[in-house]
Coordinates of C-alpha atoms and ligand atoms in Angstrom, one line a residue:
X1215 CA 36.3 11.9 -22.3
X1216 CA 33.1 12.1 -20.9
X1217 CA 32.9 13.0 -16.6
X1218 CA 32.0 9.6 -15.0
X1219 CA 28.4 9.4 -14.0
X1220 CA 26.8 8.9 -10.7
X1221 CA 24.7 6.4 -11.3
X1222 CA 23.4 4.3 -14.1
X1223 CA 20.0 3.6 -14.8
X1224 CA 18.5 0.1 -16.9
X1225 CA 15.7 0.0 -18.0
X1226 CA 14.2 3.0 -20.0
X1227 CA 10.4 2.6 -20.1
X1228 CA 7.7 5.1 -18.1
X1229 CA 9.6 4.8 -15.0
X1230 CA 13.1 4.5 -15.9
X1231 CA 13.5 7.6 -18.7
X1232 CA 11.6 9.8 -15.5
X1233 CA 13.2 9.0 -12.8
X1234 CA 16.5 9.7 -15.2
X1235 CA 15.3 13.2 -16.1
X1236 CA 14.8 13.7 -12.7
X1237 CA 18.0 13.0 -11.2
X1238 CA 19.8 14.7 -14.2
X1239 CA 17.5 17.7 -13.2
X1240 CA 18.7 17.6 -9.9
X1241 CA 22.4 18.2 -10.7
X1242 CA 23.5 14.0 -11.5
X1243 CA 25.2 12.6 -14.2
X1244 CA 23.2 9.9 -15.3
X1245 CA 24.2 6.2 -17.9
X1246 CA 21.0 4.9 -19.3
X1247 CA 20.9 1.7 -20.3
X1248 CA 18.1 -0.8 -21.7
X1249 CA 17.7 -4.7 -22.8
X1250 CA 16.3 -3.3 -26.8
X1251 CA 19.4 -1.2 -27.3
X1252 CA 17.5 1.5 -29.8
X1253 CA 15.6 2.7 -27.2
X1254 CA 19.2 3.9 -25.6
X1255 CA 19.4 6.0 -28.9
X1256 CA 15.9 7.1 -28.6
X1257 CA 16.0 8.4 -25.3
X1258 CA 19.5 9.9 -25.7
X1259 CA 18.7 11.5 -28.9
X1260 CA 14.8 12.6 -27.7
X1261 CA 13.9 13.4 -24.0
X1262 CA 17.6 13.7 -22.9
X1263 CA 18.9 15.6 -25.5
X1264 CA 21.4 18.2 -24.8
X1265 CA 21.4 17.3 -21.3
X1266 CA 24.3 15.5 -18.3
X1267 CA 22.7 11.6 -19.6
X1268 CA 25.1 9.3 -21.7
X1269 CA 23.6 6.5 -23.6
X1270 CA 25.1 2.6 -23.2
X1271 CA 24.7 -0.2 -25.5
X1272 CA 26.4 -2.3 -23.4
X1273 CA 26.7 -3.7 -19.6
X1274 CA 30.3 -3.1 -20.0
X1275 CA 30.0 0.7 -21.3
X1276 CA 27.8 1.1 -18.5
X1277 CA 29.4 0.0 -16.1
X1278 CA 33.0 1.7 -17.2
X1279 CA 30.9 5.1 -17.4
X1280 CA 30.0 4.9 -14.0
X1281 CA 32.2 6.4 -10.8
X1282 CA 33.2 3.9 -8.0
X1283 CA 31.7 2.8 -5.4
X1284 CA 29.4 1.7 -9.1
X1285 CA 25.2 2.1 -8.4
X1286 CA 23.2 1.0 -11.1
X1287 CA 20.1 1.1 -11.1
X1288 CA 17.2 -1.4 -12.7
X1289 CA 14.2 -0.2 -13.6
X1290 CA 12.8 -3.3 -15.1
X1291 CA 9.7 -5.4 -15.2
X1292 CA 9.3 -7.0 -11.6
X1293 CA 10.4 -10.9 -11.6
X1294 CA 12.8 -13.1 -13.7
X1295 CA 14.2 -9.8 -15.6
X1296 CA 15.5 -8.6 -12.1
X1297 CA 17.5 -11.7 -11.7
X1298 CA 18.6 -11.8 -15.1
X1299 CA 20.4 -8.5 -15.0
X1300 CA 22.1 -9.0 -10.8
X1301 CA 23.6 -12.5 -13.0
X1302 CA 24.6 -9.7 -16.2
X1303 CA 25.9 -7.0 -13.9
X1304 CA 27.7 -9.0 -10.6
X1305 CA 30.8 -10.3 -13.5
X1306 CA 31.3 -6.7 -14.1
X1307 CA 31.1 -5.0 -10.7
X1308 CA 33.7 -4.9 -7.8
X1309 CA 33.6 -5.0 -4.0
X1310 CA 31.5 -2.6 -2.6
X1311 CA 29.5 -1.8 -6.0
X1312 CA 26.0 -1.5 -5.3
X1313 CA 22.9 -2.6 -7.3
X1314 CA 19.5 -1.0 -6.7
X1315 CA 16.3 -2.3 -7.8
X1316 CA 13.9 -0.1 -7.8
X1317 CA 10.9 -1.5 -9.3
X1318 CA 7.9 -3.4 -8.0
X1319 CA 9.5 -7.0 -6.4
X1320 CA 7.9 -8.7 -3.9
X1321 CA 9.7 -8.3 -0.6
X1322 CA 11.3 -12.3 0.0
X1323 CA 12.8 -11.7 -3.4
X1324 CA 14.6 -8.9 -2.5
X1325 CA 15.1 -10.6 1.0
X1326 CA 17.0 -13.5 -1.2
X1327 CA 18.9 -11.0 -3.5
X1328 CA 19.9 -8.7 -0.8
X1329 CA 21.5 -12.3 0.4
X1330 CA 22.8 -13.6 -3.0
X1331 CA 24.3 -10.3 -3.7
X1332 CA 26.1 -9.7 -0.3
X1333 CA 27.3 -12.9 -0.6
X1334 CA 29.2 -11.6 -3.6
X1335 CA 30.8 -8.6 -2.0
X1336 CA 28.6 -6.0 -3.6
X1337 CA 25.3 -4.4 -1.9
X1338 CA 22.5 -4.4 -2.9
X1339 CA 19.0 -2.2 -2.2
X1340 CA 15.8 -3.1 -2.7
X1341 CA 13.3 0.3 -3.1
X1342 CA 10.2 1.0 -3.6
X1343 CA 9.5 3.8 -5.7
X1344 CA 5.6 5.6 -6.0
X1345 CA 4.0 8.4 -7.9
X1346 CA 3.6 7.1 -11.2
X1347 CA 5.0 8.8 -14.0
X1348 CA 4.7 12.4 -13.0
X1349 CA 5.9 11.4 -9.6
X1350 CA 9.0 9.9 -11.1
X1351 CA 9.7 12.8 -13.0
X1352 CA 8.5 15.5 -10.3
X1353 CA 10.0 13.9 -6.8
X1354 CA 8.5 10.0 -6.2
X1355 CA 8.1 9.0 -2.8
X1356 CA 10.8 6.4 -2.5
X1357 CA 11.2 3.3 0.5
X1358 CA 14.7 1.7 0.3
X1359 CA 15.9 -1.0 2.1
X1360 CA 18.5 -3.6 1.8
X1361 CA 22.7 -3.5 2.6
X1362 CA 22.5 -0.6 5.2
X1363 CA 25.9 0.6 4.3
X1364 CA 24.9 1.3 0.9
X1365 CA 23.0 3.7 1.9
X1366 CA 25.3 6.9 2.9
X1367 CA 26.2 6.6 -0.8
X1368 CA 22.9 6.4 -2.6
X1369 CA 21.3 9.1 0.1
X1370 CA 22.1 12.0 -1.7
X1371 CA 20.6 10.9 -5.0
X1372 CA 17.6 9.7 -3.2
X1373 CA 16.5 12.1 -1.4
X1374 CA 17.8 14.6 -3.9
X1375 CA 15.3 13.4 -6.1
X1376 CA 12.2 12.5 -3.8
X1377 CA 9.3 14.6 -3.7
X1378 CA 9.3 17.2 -0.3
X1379 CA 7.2 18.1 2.1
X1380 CA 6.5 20.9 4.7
X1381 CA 9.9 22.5 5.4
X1382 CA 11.1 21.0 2.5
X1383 CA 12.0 17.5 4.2
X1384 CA 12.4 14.1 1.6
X1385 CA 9.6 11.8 1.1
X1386 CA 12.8 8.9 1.5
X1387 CA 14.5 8.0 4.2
X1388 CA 16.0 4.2 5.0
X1389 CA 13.4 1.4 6.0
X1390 CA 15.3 -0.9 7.3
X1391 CA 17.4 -4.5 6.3
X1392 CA 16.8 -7.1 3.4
X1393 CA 13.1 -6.7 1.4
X1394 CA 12.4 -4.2 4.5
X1395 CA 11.4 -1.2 1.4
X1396 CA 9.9 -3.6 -0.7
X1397 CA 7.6 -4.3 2.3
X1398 CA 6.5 -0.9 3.1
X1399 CA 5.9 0.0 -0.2
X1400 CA 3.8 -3.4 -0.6
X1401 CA 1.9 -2.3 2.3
X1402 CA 1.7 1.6 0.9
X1403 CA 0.0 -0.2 -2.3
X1404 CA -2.7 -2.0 -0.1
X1405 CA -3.2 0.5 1.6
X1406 CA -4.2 2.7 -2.1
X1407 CA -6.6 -0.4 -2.6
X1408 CA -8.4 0.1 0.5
X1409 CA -8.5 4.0 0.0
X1410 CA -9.6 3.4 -3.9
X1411 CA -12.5 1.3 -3.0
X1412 CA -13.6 3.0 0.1
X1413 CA -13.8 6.5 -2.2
X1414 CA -16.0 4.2 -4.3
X1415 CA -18.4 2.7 -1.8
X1416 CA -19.3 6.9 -0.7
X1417 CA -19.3 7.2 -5.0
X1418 CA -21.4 4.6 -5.1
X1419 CA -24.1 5.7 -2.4
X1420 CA -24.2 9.4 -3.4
X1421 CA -25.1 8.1 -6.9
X1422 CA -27.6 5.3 -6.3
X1423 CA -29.1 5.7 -2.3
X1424 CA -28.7 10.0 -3.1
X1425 CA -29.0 9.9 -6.6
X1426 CA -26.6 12.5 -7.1
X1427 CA -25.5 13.6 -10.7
X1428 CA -21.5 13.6 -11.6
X1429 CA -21.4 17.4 -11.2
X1430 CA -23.1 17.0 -7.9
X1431 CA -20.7 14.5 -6.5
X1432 CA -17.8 17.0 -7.6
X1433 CA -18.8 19.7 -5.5
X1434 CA -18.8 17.5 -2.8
X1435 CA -15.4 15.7 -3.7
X1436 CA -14.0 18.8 -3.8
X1437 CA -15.0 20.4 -0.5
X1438 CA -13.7 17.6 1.3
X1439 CA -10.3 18.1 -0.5
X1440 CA -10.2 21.1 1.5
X1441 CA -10.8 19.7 4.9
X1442 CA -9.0 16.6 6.4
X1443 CA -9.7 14.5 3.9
X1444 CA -7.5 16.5 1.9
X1445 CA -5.3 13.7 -0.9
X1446 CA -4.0 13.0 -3.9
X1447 CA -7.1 10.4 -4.4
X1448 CA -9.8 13.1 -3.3
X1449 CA -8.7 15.5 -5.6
X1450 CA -8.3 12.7 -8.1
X1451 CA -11.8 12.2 -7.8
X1452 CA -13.2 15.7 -7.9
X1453 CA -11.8 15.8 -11.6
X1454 CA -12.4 12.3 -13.0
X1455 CA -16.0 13.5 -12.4
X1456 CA -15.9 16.7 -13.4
X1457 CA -14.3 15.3 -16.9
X1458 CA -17.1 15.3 -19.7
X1459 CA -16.6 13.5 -23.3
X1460 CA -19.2 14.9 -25.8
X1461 CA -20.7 17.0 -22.9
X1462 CA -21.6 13.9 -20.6
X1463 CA -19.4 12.3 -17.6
X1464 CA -17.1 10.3 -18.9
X1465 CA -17.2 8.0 -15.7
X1466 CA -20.8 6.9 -16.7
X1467 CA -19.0 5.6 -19.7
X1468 CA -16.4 3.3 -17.9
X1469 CA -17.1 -0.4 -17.7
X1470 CA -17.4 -1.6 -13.9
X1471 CA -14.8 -4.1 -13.8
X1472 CA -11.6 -3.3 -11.8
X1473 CA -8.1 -4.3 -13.4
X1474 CA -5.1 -4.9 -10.7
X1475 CA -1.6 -6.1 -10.7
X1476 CA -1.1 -8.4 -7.3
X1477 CA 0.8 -6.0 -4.8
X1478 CA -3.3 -5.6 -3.1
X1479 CA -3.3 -9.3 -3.3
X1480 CA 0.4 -9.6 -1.6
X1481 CA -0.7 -8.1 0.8
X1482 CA -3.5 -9.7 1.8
X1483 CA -2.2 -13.1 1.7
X1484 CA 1.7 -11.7 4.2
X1485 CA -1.9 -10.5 6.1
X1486 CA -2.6 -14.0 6.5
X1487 CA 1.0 -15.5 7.2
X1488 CA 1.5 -13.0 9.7
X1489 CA -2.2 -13.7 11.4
X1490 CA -3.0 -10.0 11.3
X1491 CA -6.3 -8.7 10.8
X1492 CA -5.8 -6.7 7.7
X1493 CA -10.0 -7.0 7.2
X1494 CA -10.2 -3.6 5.3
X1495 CA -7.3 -4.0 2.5
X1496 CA -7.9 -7.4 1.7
X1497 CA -11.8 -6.7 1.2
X1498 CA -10.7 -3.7 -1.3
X1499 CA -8.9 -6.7 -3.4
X1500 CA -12.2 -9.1 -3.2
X1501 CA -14.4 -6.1 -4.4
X1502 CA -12.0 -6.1 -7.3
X1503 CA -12.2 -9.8 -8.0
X1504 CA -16.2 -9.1 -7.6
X1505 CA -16.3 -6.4 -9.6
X1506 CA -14.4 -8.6 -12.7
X1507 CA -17.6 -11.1 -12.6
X1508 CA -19.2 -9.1 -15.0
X1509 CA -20.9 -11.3 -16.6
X1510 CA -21.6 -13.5 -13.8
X1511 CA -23.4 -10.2 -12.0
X1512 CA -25.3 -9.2 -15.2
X1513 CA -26.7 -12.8 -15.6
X1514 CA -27.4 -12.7 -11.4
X1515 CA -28.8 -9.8 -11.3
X1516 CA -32.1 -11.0 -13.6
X1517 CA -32.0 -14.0 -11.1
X1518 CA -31.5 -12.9 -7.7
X1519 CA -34.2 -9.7 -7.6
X1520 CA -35.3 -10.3 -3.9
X1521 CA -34.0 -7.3 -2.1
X1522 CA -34.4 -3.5 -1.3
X1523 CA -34.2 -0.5 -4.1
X1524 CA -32.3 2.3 -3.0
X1525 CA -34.3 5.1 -1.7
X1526 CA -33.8 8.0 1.0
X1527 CA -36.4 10.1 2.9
X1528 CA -34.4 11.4 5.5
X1529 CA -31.9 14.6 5.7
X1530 CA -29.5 14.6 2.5
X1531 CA -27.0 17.3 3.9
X1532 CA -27.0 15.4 7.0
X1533 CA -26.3 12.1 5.1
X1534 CA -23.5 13.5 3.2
X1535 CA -22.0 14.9 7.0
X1536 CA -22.4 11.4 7.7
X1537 CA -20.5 10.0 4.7
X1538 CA -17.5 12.0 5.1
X1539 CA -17.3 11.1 8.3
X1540 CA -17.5 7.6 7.4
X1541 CA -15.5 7.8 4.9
X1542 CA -12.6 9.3 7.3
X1543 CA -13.8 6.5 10.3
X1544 CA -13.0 3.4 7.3
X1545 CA -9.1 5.3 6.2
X1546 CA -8.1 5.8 9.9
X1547 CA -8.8 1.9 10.3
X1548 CA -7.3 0.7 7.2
X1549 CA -3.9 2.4 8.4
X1550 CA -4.0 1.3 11.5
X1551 CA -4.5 -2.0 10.5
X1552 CA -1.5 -1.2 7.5
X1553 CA 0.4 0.1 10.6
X1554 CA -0.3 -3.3 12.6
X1555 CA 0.8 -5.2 9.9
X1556 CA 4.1 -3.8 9.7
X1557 CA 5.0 -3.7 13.5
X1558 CA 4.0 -7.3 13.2
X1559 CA 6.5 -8.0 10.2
X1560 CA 9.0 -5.8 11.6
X1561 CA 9.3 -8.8 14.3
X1562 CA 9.0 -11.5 12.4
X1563 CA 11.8 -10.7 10.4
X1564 CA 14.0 -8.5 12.9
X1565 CA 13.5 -4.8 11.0
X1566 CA 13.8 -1.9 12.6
X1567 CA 11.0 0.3 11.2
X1568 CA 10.6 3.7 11.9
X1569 CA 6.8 4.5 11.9
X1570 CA 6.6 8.0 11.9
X1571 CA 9.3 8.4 8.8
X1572 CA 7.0 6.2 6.9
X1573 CA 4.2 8.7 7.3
X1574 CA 6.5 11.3 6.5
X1575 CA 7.8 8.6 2.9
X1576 CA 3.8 8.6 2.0
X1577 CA 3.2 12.2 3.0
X1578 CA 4.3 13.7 -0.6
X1579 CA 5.0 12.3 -3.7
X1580 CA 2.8 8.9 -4.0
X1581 CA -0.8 7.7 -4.3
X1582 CA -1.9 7.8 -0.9
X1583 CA -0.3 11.6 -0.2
X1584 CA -2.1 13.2 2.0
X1585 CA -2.8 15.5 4.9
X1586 CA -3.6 12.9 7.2
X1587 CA -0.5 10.9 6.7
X1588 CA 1.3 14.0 8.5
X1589 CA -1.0 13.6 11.9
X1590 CA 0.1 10.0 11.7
X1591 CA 3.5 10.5 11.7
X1592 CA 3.4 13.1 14.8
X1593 CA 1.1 10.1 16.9
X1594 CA 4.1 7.9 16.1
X1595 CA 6.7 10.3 17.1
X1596 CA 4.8 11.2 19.9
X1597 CA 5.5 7.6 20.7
X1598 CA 7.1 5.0 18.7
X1599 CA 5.7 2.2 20.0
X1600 CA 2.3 2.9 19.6
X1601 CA 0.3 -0.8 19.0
X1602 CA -2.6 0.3 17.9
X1603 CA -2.7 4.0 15.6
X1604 CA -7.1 3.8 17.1
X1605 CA -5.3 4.0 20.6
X1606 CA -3.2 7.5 19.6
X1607 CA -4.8 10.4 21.9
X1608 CA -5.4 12.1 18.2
X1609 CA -6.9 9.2 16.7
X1610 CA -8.8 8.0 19.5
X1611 CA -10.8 11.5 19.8
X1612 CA -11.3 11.4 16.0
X1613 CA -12.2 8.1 15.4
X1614 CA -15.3 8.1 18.4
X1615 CA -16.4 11.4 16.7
X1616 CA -16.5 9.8 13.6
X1617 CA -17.6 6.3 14.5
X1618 CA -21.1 7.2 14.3
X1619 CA -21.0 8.3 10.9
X1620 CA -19.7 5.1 9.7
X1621 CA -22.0 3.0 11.1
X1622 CA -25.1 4.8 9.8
X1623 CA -23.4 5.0 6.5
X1624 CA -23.1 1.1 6.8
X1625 CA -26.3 0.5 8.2
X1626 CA -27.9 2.7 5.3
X1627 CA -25.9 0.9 2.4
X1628 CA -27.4 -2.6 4.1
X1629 CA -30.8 -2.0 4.0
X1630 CA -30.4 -0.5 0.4
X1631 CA -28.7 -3.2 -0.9
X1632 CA -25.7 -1.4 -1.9
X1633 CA -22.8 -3.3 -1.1
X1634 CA -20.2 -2.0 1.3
X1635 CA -17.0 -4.3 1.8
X1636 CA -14.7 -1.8 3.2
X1637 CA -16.9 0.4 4.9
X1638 CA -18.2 -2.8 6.8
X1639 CA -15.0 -4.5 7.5
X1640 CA -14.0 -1.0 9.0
X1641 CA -16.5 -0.9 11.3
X1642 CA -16.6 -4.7 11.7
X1643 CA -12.7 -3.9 12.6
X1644 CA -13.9 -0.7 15.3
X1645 CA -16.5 -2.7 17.2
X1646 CA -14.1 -5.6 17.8
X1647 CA -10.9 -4.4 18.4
X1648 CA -12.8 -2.5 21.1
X1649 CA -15.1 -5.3 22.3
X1650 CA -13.9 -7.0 25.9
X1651 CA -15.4 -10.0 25.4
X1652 CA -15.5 -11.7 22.3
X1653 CA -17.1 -14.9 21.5
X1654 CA -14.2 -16.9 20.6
X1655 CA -15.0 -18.6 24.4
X1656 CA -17.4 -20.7 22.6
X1657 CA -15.4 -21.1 19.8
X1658 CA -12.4 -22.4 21.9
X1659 CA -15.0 -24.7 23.2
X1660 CA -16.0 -26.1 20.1
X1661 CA -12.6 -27.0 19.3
X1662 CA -12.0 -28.7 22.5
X1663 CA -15.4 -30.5 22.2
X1664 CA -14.3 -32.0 18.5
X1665 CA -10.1 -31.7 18.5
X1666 CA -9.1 -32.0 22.4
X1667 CA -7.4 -28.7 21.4
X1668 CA -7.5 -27.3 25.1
X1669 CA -8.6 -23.6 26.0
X1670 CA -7.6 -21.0 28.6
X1671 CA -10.4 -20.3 31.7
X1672 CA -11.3 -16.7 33.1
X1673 CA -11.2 -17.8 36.4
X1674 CA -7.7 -19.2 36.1
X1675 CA -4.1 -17.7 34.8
X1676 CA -2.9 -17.1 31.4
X1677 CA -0.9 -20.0 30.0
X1678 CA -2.9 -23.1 31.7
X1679 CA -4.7 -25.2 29.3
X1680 CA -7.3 -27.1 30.4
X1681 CA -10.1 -29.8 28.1
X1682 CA -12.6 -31.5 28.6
X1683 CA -14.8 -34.9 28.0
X1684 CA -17.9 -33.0 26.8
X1685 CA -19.7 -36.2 25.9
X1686 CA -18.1 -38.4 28.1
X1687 CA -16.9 -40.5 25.2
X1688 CA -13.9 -39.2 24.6
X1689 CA -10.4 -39.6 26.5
X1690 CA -8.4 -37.7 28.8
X1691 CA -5.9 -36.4 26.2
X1692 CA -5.5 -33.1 24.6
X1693 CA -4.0 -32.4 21.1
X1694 CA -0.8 -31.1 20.8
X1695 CA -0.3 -30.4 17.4
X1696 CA -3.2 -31.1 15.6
X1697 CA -4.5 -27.4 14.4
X1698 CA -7.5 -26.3 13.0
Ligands
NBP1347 P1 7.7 -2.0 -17.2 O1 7.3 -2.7 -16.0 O2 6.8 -2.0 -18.4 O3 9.1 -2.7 -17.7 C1 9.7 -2.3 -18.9 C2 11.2 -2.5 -18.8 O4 11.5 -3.8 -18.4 C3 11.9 -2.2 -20.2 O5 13.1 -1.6 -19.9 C4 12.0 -3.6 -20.7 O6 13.0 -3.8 -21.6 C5 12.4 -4.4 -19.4 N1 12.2 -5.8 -19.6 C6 11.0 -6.5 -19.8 BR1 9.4 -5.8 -20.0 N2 11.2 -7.9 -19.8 C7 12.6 -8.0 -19.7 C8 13.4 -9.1 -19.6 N3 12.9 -10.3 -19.7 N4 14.7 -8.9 -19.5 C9 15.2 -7.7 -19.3 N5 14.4 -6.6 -19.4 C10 13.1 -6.7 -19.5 O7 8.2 -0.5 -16.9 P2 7.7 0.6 -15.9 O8 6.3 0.8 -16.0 O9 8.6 1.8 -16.2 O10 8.1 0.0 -14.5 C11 9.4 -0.4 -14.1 C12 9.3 -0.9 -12.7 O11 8.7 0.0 -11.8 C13 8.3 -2.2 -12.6 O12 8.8 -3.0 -11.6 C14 7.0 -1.5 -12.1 O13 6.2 -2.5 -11.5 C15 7.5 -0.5 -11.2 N6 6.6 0.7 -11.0 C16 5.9 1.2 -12.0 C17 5.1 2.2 -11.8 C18 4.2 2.8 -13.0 O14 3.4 3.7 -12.7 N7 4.4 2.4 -14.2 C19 5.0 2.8 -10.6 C20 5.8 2.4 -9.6 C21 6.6 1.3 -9.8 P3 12.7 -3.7 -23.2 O15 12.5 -2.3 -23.6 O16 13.9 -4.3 -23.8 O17 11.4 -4.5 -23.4

């Protein structure tokens, strides 16, 4: 008979078969397992051949395969197939068994499941799981959450398999309670977005304001992959553009229109619920919406010719200085805003994230690896409860050096008529976070003058409420719970 595995995994497509190799690579004994049953066979008899993976056609072979306390493992499309297989697996499992989904869910459903599942005596962890399909295979940067006990027993597997860094330390480590990794990694994939289409603003201003060739923009791409802008999406970059078909770039090829799957547009709208000024990311997912009006802008575009054509006269090296720097002003922003966002969720539903370990889970392994991500993770060492990742000693020197940059940048794109989302929310973002007085005076005003909805004075303490009868019509009382 057959040693009992370590884990079993459902759910063999890109992710699943990988992330199988992977641990199988790593010294585990693995149980695959998948809704079309021939794709068991396929896998068992093709990429895992010869190798420490059994093959199930059942939940019941899977689950007898599989060494107490049981961890299986779904790799499934996010949603309804999730639930499908906790409904499958919980007749089959016993006390203390522990189901891991490690696919894309949005966090409250792996809030409810962690719940549902608990409340059947088995655990349950919700992880996020990036780097694609090499990533899976090679070491994925991986952000679990869920039944805290589970996680001594699934550690070793985890961070066996997770991509290292440095001194060899795992790009995994526990986030916190209920849809806690499903959070972070939502927030890791807005955060991508706002890198994505920041990298394409500067593409997009080296090409048109610059006029800069593909080979061009690759030399520049990949000089700044040797600096502090050193990443995974740089160096992406510097190839796509450096990739010919037939002797020309392919990327002048590619139609404009941006494709995306809703974790961008998650979290822009938890932005929202949480009231946390999350400018930069949800921009990125509005460019993308923008950029799918292609017909709309083609049609527009014949209509709507008032407004500048993009020329320069003045330095080009110094411009490009200038872009970089902008470029490294907008990403500082974004993940301090990221990092905002998840001190803010972290209260509202009672986590206890660790800020600096999350740098250290995106340092290696996913999308948004890179350099950087390690100086964010020594200013929240340095000290944990850091609000603001613009008021870190590090970040604050860098970001006033670089703060100049991006506002040329921005102020170039405007009068060019190249449009700038990200790059103008981030500077949008600088200027008012660091802005005294802001004119929201008038704006409580304005809602006293039409709602009775009170404001705070200067000249008196926090917490007093005053209105007032600014036409002499209205009456003495103030609204309570009328809200604009
Ligand atoms: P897919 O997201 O394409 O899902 C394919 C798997 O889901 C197959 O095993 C398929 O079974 C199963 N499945 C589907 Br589709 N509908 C089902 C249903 N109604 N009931 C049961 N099973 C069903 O695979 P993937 O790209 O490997 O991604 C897996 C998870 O990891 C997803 O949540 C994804 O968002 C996430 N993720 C993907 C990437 C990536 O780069 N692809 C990166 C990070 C995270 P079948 O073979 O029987 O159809």
């Amino acid at each position: 008979m057959a040693a009992l595995s370590d884990i079993g995994v459902i759910g063999l497509a890109v992710m699943g078969e990988n992330l199988i190799l992977n641990m199988e690579s790593k010294g585990f004994q693995v149980t695959a397992y998948n809704r079309t049953v021939d794709k068991v066979d396929n896998f068992v008899n093709g990429r895992a051949k010869g190798k420490n993976i059994t093959g199930a056609h059942s939940i019941e072979e899977l689950i007898g395969s599989l060494k107490s306390p049981r961890k299986v493992m779904l790799m499934v499309k996010a949603g309804k197939p999730v639930d499908d297989f906790i409904e499958l697996l919980i007749p089959h499992l016993d006390k203390g068994d522990i189901i891991i989904d490690g696919g894309n869910s949005h966090f409250p459903d792996t809030e409810r499941r962690v719940n549902y599942v608990e409340s059947k005596g088995l655990r349950y962890i919700g992880t996020g799981v990036s780097g694609g399909e090499e990533g899976a295979l090679l070491g994925p940067s991986i952000m679990p959450g869920g039944s805290k006990e589970a996680w001594e027993e699934v550690k070793p597997i985890f961070q066996g398999i997770a991509a290292k860094v440095d001194d060899g330390a795992p790009c995994c480590d526990w986030v916190g309670d209920g849809g806690a990794g499903h959070f972070v990694k939502m927030v890791h994939n807005g955060i991508e977005y706002g890198d994505m289409q920041l990298i394409c603003e500067i593409y997009q201003l080296m090409k048109d304001v610059l006029g800069m060739n593909a080979d061009e923009m690759h030399e520049i791409f990949k000089e700044w992959n040797e600096g502090e802008l050193d990443s995974y999406l740089i160096e992406i970059t510097r190839d796509i553009l450096a990739y010919k078909e037939d002797g020309t770039p392919i990327i002048d090829k590619i139609l404009d229109t941006a494709g995306q799957k809703g974790t961008g547009k998650w979290t822009g709208t938890v932005a929202l619920e949480l009231g946390i000024p999350l400018t930069l990311i949800t921009e990125s997912v509005f460019a993308r919406c923008l950029s799918a009006l292609k017909d709309e802008r083609v049609a527009a575009s014949k209509v709507l010719t008032a407004g500048p054509k993009p020329s320069f006269d003045g330095d080009k090296k110094q411009f490009i200085d200038q872009l970089r720097d902008a470029l490294y002003a907008a990403k500082v922003i974004s993940y301090a805003q990221g990092y905002q966002m998840m001190r803010s969720a972290a209260k509202e539903y009672g986590w206890e994230l660790n800020y600096g370990n999350i740098a250290l889970m995106w340092r290696g392994g996913c999308i948004i690896r890179s350099r950087f991500l390690g100086n964010i993770k020594e200013a929240f060492d340095n000290n944990p409860d850091l609000t603001n990742l613009l008021l870190d000693p590090y970040f604050a020197e860098k970001i006033q050096a670089c703060q100049d940059g991006l506002r040329k940048v921005t102020a170039t794109a405007m009068l060019n008529g190249i449009p700038v989302p990200c790059l103008s929310a981030g500077i949008n973002y600088y200027d008012g976070y660091r802005t005294e007085r802001l004119p929201a005076n008038l704006l409580q005003a304005q809602r006293d003058y039409f709602g009775a909805h009170t404001y705070e004075r200067l000249d008196q303490p926090r917490g007093k409420y005053f209105h007032t009868n600014w036409t002499g019509r209205g009456g003495e009382t103030s609204s309570t719970s009328y809200g604009v």
